[in-house]
Amino acid sequence: MKNITNLIINNNLKLKERVTIMAVNYKLYQCKREGRFLGKWYARAVHNGVVGTDELAEIMQRNCTVKKSDIKAVLTELVEVMQDELQNSKRVRIDGLGSFKLGISSLAAPTAKEYTIAKHVKRVHVLFMPETKIDAGSHKRSKVLVNGAKLAELTNYDVKKTDAAAPDKKEVGQ
């Protein structure tokens, strides 16, 4: 697959490389769980690495006039402020990215009087809702982070693309 390099002109009228667009890689897998989906084929995203704060700051520095150290400082402070605001029962919305909020997983209590945090709360977790845009013509919602995403099947993994029947139930548990 070809890499497509986008070029942009910055404010100084210099041409610079901005981003290399590849694709979201996937591989096929066959469902092995009991039920109506047994033997059906699905795509599963395959990730080929992690981009950390240092790498993000380096890329961002190349795309704007802000230094890597300043970007890292802002991102570090963003995490700390988000933690504070989330723990103050606020939602945190980052334009162009989405909203974050805290959720609680808990067990049921027979009565409200018997409910205790220590006994019934299993965990506190972060929920993320990606930003969406609504198309004026179709009124359909689309998630900003996946707009324009391209998919490409991995070529170096083992899967038989035959129209075989669902696997035998004996094989499923093995």
JSON list of N, CA and C in Angstrom, two decimals, residues 78-137:
[
{"chain": "A", "resi": 78, "resn": "LEU", "atom": "N", "xyz": [-2.27, 19.30, 31.59]},
{"chain": "A", "resi": 78, "resn": "LEU", "atom": "CA", "xyz": [-3.61, 18.90, 31.17]},
{"chain": "A", "resi": 78, "resn": "LEU", "atom": "C", "xyz": [-4.06, 17.66, 31.93]},
{"chain": "A", "resi": 79, "resn": "VAL", "atom": "N", "xyz": [-3.19, 16.67, 32.03]},
{"chain": "A", "resi": 79, "resn": "VAL", "atom": "CA", "xyz": [-3.53, 15.44, 32.75]},
{"chain": "A", "resi": 79, "resn": "VAL", "atom": "C", "xyz": [-3.85, 15.74, 34.21]},
{"chain": "A", "resi": 80, "resn": "GLU", "atom": "N", "xyz": [-3.03, 16.57, 34.84]},
{"chain": "A", "resi": 80, "resn": "GLU", "atom": "CA", "xyz": [-3.26, 16.89, 36.26]},
{"chain": "A", "resi": 80, "resn": "GLU", "atom": "C", "xyz": [-4.57, 17.65, 36.47]},
{"chain": "A", "resi": 81, "resn": "VAL", "atom": "N", "xyz": [-4.84, 18.62, 35.60]},
{"chain": "A", "resi": 81, "resn": "VAL", "atom": "CA", "xyz": [-6.08, 19.41, 35.72]},
{"chain": "A", "resi": 81, "resn": "VAL", "atom": "C", "xyz": [-7.29, 18.53, 35.42]},
{"chain": "A", "resi": 82, "resn": "MET", "atom": "N", "xyz": [-7.18, 17.67, 34.42]},
{"chain": "A", "resi": 82, "resn": "MET", "atom": "CA", "xyz": [-8.29, 16.76, 34.11]},
{"chain": "A", "resi": 82, "resn": "MET", "atom": "C", "xyz": [-8.59, 15.86, 35.30]},
{"chain": "A", "resi": 83, "resn": "GLN", "atom": "N", "xyz": [-7.56, 15.34, 35.93]},
{"chain": "A", "resi": 83, "resn": "GLN", "atom": "CA", "xyz": [-7.75, 14.48, 37.11]},
{"chain": "A", "resi": 83, "resn": "GLN", "atom": "C", "xyz": [-8.50, 15.24, 38.20]},
{"chain": "A", "resi": 84, "resn": "ASP", "atom": "N", "xyz": [-8.07, 16.46, 38.47]},
{"chain": "A", "resi": 84, "resn": "ASP", "atom": "CA", "xyz": [-8.73, 17.28, 39.49]},
{"chain": "A", "resi": 84, "resn": "ASP", "atom": "C", "xyz": [-10.20, 17.53, 39.14]},
{"chain": "A", "resi": 85, "resn": "GLU", "atom": "N", "xyz": [-10.47, 17.94, 37.90]},
{"chain": "A", "resi": 85, "resn": "GLU", "atom": "CA", "xyz": [-11.83, 18.28, 37.50]},
{"chain": "A", "resi": 85, "resn": "GLU", "atom": "C", "xyz": [-12.73, 17.05, 37.45]},
{"chain": "A", "resi": 86, "resn": "LEU", "atom": "N", "xyz": [-12.22, 15.93, 36.97]},
{"chain": "A", "resi": 86, "resn": "LEU", "atom": "CA", "xyz": [-13.01, 14.70, 36.95]},
{"chain": "A", "resi": 86, "resn": "LEU", "atom": "C", "xyz": [-13.37, 14.28, 38.36]},
{"chain": "A", "resi": 87, "resn": "GLN", "atom": "N", "xyz": [-12.42, 14.42, 39.29]},
{"chain": "A", "resi": 87, "resn": "GLN", "atom": "CA", "xyz": [-12.67, 14.03, 40.67]},
{"chain": "A", "resi": 87, "resn": "GLN", "atom": "C", "xyz": [-13.52, 15.06, 41.42]},
{"chain": "A", "resi": 88, "resn": "ASN", "atom": "N", "xyz": [-13.81, 16.18, 40.78]},
{"chain": "A", "resi": 88, "resn": "ASN", "atom": "CA", "xyz": [-14.77, 17.15, 41.31]},
{"chain": "A", "resi": 88, "resn": "ASN", "atom": "C", "xyz": [-16.14, 16.98, 40.64]},
{"chain": "A", "resi": 89, "resn": "SER", "atom": "N", "xyz": [-16.36, 15.79, 40.09]},
{"chain": "A", "resi": 89, "resn": "SER", "atom": "CA", "xyz": [-17.63, 15.42, 39.43]},
{"chain": "A", "resi": 89, "resn": "SER", "atom": "C", "xyz": [-17.94, 16.27, 38.19]},
{"chain": "A", "resi": 90, "resn": "LYS", "atom": "N", "xyz": [-16.91, 16.75, 37.51]},
{"chain": "A", "resi": 90, "resn": "LYS", "atom": "CA", "xyz": [-17.11, 17.51, 36.28]},
{"chain": "A", "resi": 90, "resn": "LYS", "atom": "C", "xyz": [-16.82, 16.61, 35.08]},
{"chain": "A", "resi": 91, "resn": "ARG", "atom": "N", "xyz": [-17.46, 16.93, 33.97]},
{"chain": "A", "resi": 91, "resn": "ARG", "atom": "CA", "xyz": [-17.08, 16.36, 32.68]},
{"chain": "A", "resi": 91, "resn": "ARG", "atom": "C", "xyz": [-16.00, 17.26, 32.12]},
{"chain": "A", "resi": 92, "resn": "VAL", "atom": "N", "xyz": [-15.06, 16.68, 31.40]},
{"chain": "A", "resi": 92, "resn": "VAL", "atom": "CA", "xyz": [-14.01, 17.47, 30.76]},
{"chain": "A", "resi": 92, "resn": "VAL", "atom": "C", "xyz": [-14.15, 17.27, 29.25]},
{"chain": "A", "resi": 93, "resn": "ARG", "atom": "N", "xyz": [-14.40, 18.39, 28.54]},
{"chain": "A", "resi": 93, "resn": "ARG", "atom": "CA", "xyz": [-14.53, 18.34, 27.09]},
{"chain": "A", "resi": 93, "resn": "ARG", "atom": "C", "xyz": [-13.32, 19.01, 26.45]},
{"chain": "A", "resi": 94, "resn": "ILE", "atom": "N", "xyz": [-12.68, 18.30, 25.55]},
{"chain": "A", "resi": 94, "resn": "ILE", "atom": "CA", "xyz": [-11.57, 18.85, 24.77]},
{"chain": "A", "resi": 94, "resn": "ILE", "atom": "C", "xyz": [-12.07, 18.94, 23.34]},
{"chain": "A", "resi": 95, "resn": "ASP", "atom": "N", "xyz": [-12.24, 20.17, 22.87]},
{"chain": "A", "resi": 95, "resn": "ASP", "atom": "CA", "xyz": [-12.77, 20.39, 21.52]},
{"chain": "A", "resi": 95, "resn": "ASP", "atom": "C", "xyz": [-11.93, 19.65, 20.49]},
{"chain": "A", "resi": 96, "resn": "GLY", "atom": "N", "xyz": [-12.60, 18.98, 19.57]},
{"chain": "A", "resi": 96, "resn": "GLY", "atom": "CA", "xyz": [-11.93, 18.22, 18.53]},
{"chain": "A", "resi": 96, "resn": "GLY", "atom": "C", "xyz": [-11.55, 16.81, 18.96]},
{"chain": "A", "resi": 97, "resn": "LEU", "atom": "N", "xyz": [-11.64, 16.51, 20.22]},
{"chain": "A", "resi": 97, "resn": "LEU", "atom": "CA", "xyz": [-11.28, 15.18, 20.74]},
{"chain": "A", "resi": 97, "resn": "LEU", "atom": "C", "xyz": [-12.51, 14.49, 21.32]},
{"chain": "A", "resi": 98, "resn": "GLY", "atom": "N", "xyz": [-13.08, 15.06, 22.36]},
{"chain": "A", "resi": 98, "resn": "GLY", "atom": "CA", "xyz": [-14.26, 14.45, 22.98]},
{"chain": "A", "resi": 98, "resn": "GLY", "atom": "C", "xyz": [-14.37, 14.81, 24.44]},
{"chain": "A", "resi": 99, "resn": "SER", "atom": "N", "xyz": [-15.24, 14.08, 25.14]},
{"chain": "A", "resi": 99, "resn": "SER", "atom": "CA", "xyz": [-15.52, 14.35, 26.55]},
{"chain": "A", "resi": 99, "resn": "SER", "atom": "C", "xyz": [-15.14, 13.16, 27.42]},
{"chain": "A", "resi": 100, "resn": "PHE", "atom": "N", "xyz": [-14.68, 13.48, 28.62]},
{"chain": "A", "resi": 100, "resn": "PHE", "atom": "CA", "xyz": [-14.30, 12.49, 29.61]},
{"chain": "A", "resi": 100, "resn": "PHE", "atom": "C", "xyz": [-15.17, 12.69, 30.84]},
{"chain": "A", "resi": 101, "resn": "LYS", "atom": "N", "xyz": [-15.51, 11.59, 31.51]},
{"chain": "A", "resi": 101, "resn": "LYS", "atom": "CA", "xyz": [-16.20, 11.67, 32.79]},
{"chain": "A", "resi": 101, "resn": "LYS", "atom": "C", "xyz": [-15.88, 10.40, 33.57]},
{"chain": "A", "resi": 102, "resn": "LEU", "atom": "N", "xyz": [-16.10, 10.45, 34.88]},
{"chain": "A", "resi": 102, "resn": "LEU", "atom": "CA", "xyz": [-15.89, 9.27, 35.70]},
{"chain": "A", "resi": 102, "resn": "LEU", "atom": "C", "xyz": [-17.19, 8.50, 35.83]},
{"chain": "A", "resi": 103, "resn": "GLY", "atom": "N", "xyz": [-17.07, 7.19, 35.87]},
{"chain": "A", "resi": 103, "resn": "GLY", "atom": "CA", "xyz": [-18.21, 6.31, 36.10]},
{"chain": "A", "resi": 103, "resn": "GLY", "atom": "C", "xyz": [-17.90, 5.41, 37.29]},
{"chain": "A", "resi": 104, "resn": "ILE", "atom": "N", "xyz": [-18.92, 4.76, 37.81]},
{"chain": "A", "resi": 104, "resn": "ILE", "atom": "CA", "xyz": [-18.77, 3.88, 38.96]},
{"chain": "A", "resi": 104, "resn": "ILE", "atom": "C", "xyz": [-19.37, 2.52, 38.62]},
{"chain": "A", "resi": 105, "resn": "SER", "atom": "N", "xyz": [-18.62, 1.45, 38.87]},
{"chain": "A", "resi": 105, "resn": "SER", "atom": "CA", "xyz": [-19.15, 0.09, 38.78]},
{"chain": "A", "resi": 105, "resn": "SER", "atom": "C", "xyz": [-19.43, -0.37, 40.19]},
{"chain": "A", "resi": 106, "resn": "SER", "atom": "N", "xyz": [-20.66, -0.79, 40.44]},
{"chain": "A", "resi": 106, "resn": "SER", "atom": "CA", "xyz": [-20.99, -1.20, 41.81]},
{"chain": "A", "resi": 106, "resn": "SER", "atom": "C", "xyz": [-21.89, -2.43, 41.81]},
{"chain": "A", "resi": 107, "resn": "LEU", "atom": "N", "xyz": [-21.88, -3.09, 42.94]},
{"chain": "A", "resi": 107, "resn": "LEU", "atom": "CA", "xyz": [-22.75, -4.24, 43.17]},
{"chain": "A", "resi": 107, "resn": "LEU", "atom": "C", "xyz": [-24.07, -3.75, 43.75]},
{"chain": "A", "resi": 108, "resn": "ALA", "atom": "N", "xyz": [-25.10, -4.54, 43.57]},
{"chain": "A", "resi": 108, "resn": "ALA", "atom": "CA", "xyz": [-26.41, -4.17, 44.10]},
{"chain": "A", "resi": 108, "resn": "ALA", "atom": "C", "xyz": [-26.48, -4.47, 45.60]},
{"chain": "A", "resi": 109, "resn": "ALA", "atom": "N", "xyz": [-27.22, -3.64, 46.28]},
{"chain": "A", "resi": 109, "resn": "ALA", "atom": "CA", "xyz": [-27.52, -3.87, 47.70]},
{"chain": "A", "resi": 109, "resn": "ALA", "atom": "C", "xyz": [-29.02, -4.12, 47.83]},
{"chain": "A", "resi": 110, "resn": "PRO", "atom": "N", "xyz": [-29.43, -4.95, 48.76]},
{"chain": "A", "resi": 110, "resn": "PRO", "atom": "CA", "xyz": [-30.86, -5.23, 48.92]},
{"chain": "A", "resi": 110, "resn": "PRO", "atom": "C", "xyz": [-31.69, -3.98, 49.23]},
{"chain": "A", "resi": 111, "resn": "THR", "atom": "N", "xyz": [-31.10, -3.07, 50.01]},
{"chain": "A", "resi": 111, "resn": "THR", "atom": "CA", "xyz": [-31.81, -1.83, 50.35]},
{"chain": "A", "resi": 111, "resn": "THR", "atom": "C", "xyz": [-30.82, -0.68, 50.32]},
{"chain": "A", "resi": 112, "resn": "ALA", "atom": "N", "xyz": [-31.33, 0.54, 50.23]},
{"chain": "A", "resi": 112, "resn": "ALA", "atom": "CA", "xyz": [-30.46, 1.72, 50.25]},
{"chain": "A", "resi": 112, "resn": "ALA", "atom": "C", "xyz": [-29.73, 1.83, 51.58]},
{"chain": "A", "resi": 113, "resn": "LYS", "atom": "N", "xyz": [-30.37, 1.44, 52.65]},
{"chain": "A", "resi": 113, "resn": "LYS", "atom": "CA", "xyz": [-29.76, 1.52, 53.98]},
{"chain": "A", "resi": 113, "resn": "LYS", "atom": "C", "xyz": [-28.55, 0.59, 54.10]},
{"chain": "A", "resi": 114, "resn": "GLU", "atom": "N", "xyz": [-28.59, -0.54, 53.39]},
{"chain": "A", "resi": 114, "resn": "GLU", "atom": "CA", "xyz": [-27.50, -1.52, 53.47]},
{"chain": "A", "resi": 114, "resn": "GLU", "atom": "C", "xyz": [-26.34, -1.19, 52.53]},
{"chain": "A", "resi": 115, "resn": "TYR", "atom": "N", "xyz": [-26.54, -0.23, 51.63]},
{"chain": "A", "resi": 115, "resn": "TYR", "atom": "CA", "xyz": [-25.50, 0.11, 50.65]},
{"chain": "A", "resi": 115, "resn": "TYR", "atom": "C", "xyz": [-24.34, 0.83, 51.33]},
{"chain": "A", "resi": 116, "resn": "THR", "atom": "N", "xyz": [-23.11, 0.32, 51.11]},
{"chain": "A", "resi": 116, "resn": "THR", "atom": "CA", "xyz": [-21.91, 1.00, 51.58]},
{"chain": "A", "resi": 116, "resn": "THR", "atom": "C", "xyz": [-20.90, 1.06, 50.45]},
{"chain": "A", "resi": 117, "resn": "ILE", "atom": "N", "xyz": [-20.15, 2.12, 50.42]},
{"chain": "A", "resi": 117, "resn": "ILE", "atom": "CA", "xyz": [-19.12, 2.27, 49.38]},
{"chain": "A", "resi": 117, "resn": "ILE", "atom": "C", "xyz": [-18.11, 1.14, 49.49]},
{"chain": "A", "resi": 118, "resn": "ALA", "atom": "N", "xyz": [-17.64, 0.86, 50.68]},
{"chain": "A", "resi": 118, "resn": "ALA", "atom": "CA", "xyz": [-16.61, -0.16, 50.88]},
{"chain": "A", "resi": 118, "resn": "ALA", "atom": "C", "xyz": [-17.06, -1.54, 50.40]},
{"chain": "A", "resi": 119, "resn": "LYS", "atom": "N", "xyz": [-18.31, -1.86, 50.60]},
{"chain": "A", "resi": 119, "resn": "LYS", "atom": "CA", "xyz": [-18.80, -3.19, 50.27]},
{"chain": "A", "resi": 119, "resn": "LYS", "atom": "C", "xyz": [-19.31, -3.30, 48.83]},
{"chain": "A", "resi": 120, "resn": "HIS", "atom": "N", "xyz": [-19.87, -2.24, 48.27]},
{"chain": "A", "resi": 120, "resn": "HIS", "atom": "CA", "xyz": [-20.58, -2.35, 47.00]},
{"chain": "A", "resi": 120, "resn": "HIS", "atom": "C", "xyz": [-19.89, -1.71, 45.80]},
{"chain": "A", "resi": 121, "resn": "VAL", "atom": "N", "xyz": [-19.02, -0.73, 46.00]},
{"chain": "A", "resi": 121, "resn": "VAL", "atom": "CA", "xyz": [-18.34, -0.11, 44.85]},
{"chain": "A", "resi": 121, "resn": "VAL", "atom": "C", "xyz": [-17.17, -1.00, 44.45]},
{"chain": "A", "resi": 122, "resn": "LYS", "atom": "N", "xyz": [-17.21, -1.45, 43.18]},
{"chain": "A", "resi": 122, "resn": "LYS", "atom": "CA", "xyz": [-16.13, -2.29, 42.67]},
{"chain": "A", "resi": 122, "resn": "LYS", "atom": "C", "xyz": [-14.96, -1.44, 42.19]},
{"chain": "A", "resi": 123, "resn": "ARG", "atom": "N", "xyz": [-15.28, -0.37, 41.44]},
{"chain": "A", "resi": 123, "resn": "ARG", "atom": "CA", "xyz": [-14.22, 0.48, 40.90]},
{"chain": "A", "resi": 123, "resn": "ARG", "atom": "C", "xyz": [-14.79, 1.77, 40.36]},
{"chain": "A", "resi": 124, "resn": "VAL", "atom": "N", "xyz": [-13.91, 2.75, 40.21]},
{"chain": "A", "resi": 124, "resn": "VAL", "atom": "CA", "xyz": [-14.21, 4.00, 39.53]},
{"chain": "A", "resi": 124, "resn": "VAL", "atom": "C", "xyz": [-13.42, 3.96, 38.23]},
{"chain": "A", "resi": 125, "resn": "HIS", "atom": "N", "xyz": [-14.04, 4.34, 37.13]},
{"chain": "A", "resi": 125, "resn": "HIS", "atom": "CA", "xyz": [-13.37, 4.26, 35.83]},
{"chain": "A", "resi": 125, "resn": "HIS", "atom": "C", "xyz": [-13.66, 5.51, 35.00]},
{"chain": "A", "resi": 126, "resn": "VAL", "atom": "N", "xyz": [-12.85, 5.70, 33.95]},
{"chain": "A", "resi": 126, "resn": "VAL", "atom": "CA", "xyz": [-13.00, 6.85, 33.05]},
{"chain": "A", "resi": 126, "resn": "VAL", "atom": "C", "xyz": [-13.81, 6.42, 31.84]},
{"chain": "A", "resi": 127, "resn": "LEU", "atom": "N", "xyz": [-14.78, 7.23, 31.49]},
{"chain": "A", "resi": 127, "resn": "LEU", "atom": "CA", "xyz": [-15.57, 7.03, 30.28]},
{"chain": "A", "resi": 127, "resn": "LEU", "atom": "C", "xyz": [-15.19, 8.12, 29.28]},
{"chain": "A", "resi": 128, "resn": "PHE", "atom": "N", "xyz": [-15.01, 7.73, 28.03]},
{"chain": "A", "resi": 128, "resn": "PHE", "atom": "CA", "xyz": [-14.66, 8.68, 26.98]},
{"chain": "A", "resi": 128, "resn": "PHE", "atom": "C", "xyz": [-15.72, 8.65, 25.90]},
{"chain": "A", "resi": 129, "resn": "MET", "atom": "N", "xyz": [-16.18, 9.82, 25.49]},
{"chain": "A", "resi": 129, "resn": "MET", "atom": "CA", "xyz": [-17.14, 9.95, 24.40]},
{"chain": "A", "resi": 129, "resn": "MET", "atom": "C", "xyz": [-16.49, 10.81, 23.32]},
{"chain": "A", "resi": 130, "resn": "PRO", "atom": "N", "xyz": [-16.15, 10.21, 22.16]},
{"chain": "A", "resi": 130, "resn": "PRO", "atom": "CA", "xyz": [-15.51, 10.99, 21.11]},
{"chain": "A", "resi": 130, "resn": "PRO", "atom": "C", "xyz": [-16.41, 12.11, 20.60]},
{"chain": "A", "resi": 131, "resn": "GLU", "atom": "N", "xyz": [-15.80, 13.20, 20.17]},
{"chain": "A", "resi": 131, "resn": "GLU", "atom": "CA", "xyz": [-16.58, 14.31, 19.62]},
{"chain": "A", "resi": 131, "resn": "GLU", "atom": "C", "xyz": [-17.24, 13.85, 18.33]},
{"chain": "A", "resi": 132, "resn": "THR", "atom": "N", "xyz": [-18.47, 14.28, 18.13]},
{"chain": "A", "resi": 132, "resn": "THR", "atom": "CA", "xyz": [-19.19, 13.96, 16.90]},
{"chain": "A", "resi": 132, "resn": "THR", "atom": "C", "xyz": [-19.62, 15.24, 16.20]},
{"chain": "A", "resi": 133, "resn": "LYS", "atom": "N", "xyz": [-19.72, 15.15, 14.91]},
{"chain": "A", "resi": 133, "resn": "LYS", "atom": "CA", "xyz": [-20.25, 16.24, 14.09]},
{"chain": "A", "resi": 133, "resn": "LYS", "atom": "C", "xyz": [-21.50, 15.72, 13.39]},
{"chain": "A", "resi": 134, "resn": "ILE", "atom": "N", "xyz": [-22.46, 16.60, 13.18]},
{"chain": "A", "resi": 134, "resn": "ILE", "atom": "CA", "xyz": [-23.70, 16.22, 12.49]},
{"chain": "A", "resi": 134, "resn": "ILE", "atom": "C", "xyz": [-23.67, 16.82, 11.09]},
{"chain": "A", "resi": 135, "resn": "ASP", "atom": "N", "xyz": [-23.81, 15.96, 10.09]},
{"chain": "A", "resi": 135, "resn": "ASP", "atom": "CA", "xyz": [-23.85, 16.40, 8.70]},
{"chain": "A", "resi": 135, "resn": "ASP", "atom": "C", "xyz": [-25.15, 17.17, 8.46]},
{"chain": "A", "resi": 136, "resn": "ALA", "atom": "N", "xyz": [-25.03, 18.37, 7.93]},
{"chain": "A", "resi": 136, "resn": "ALA", "atom": "CA", "xyz": [-26.20, 19.23, 7.73]},
{"chain": "A", "resi": 136, "resn": "ALA", "atom": "C", "xyz": [-27.20, 18.62, 6.75]},
{"chain": "A", "resi": 137, "resn": "GLY", "atom": "N", "xyz": [-26.72, 17.93, 5.73]},
{"chain": "A", "resi": 137, "resn": "GLY", "atom": "CA", "xyz": [-27.62, 17.36, 4.72]},
{"chain": "A", "resi": 137, "resn": "GLY", "atom": "C", "xyz": [-28.28, 16.07, 5.16]}
]
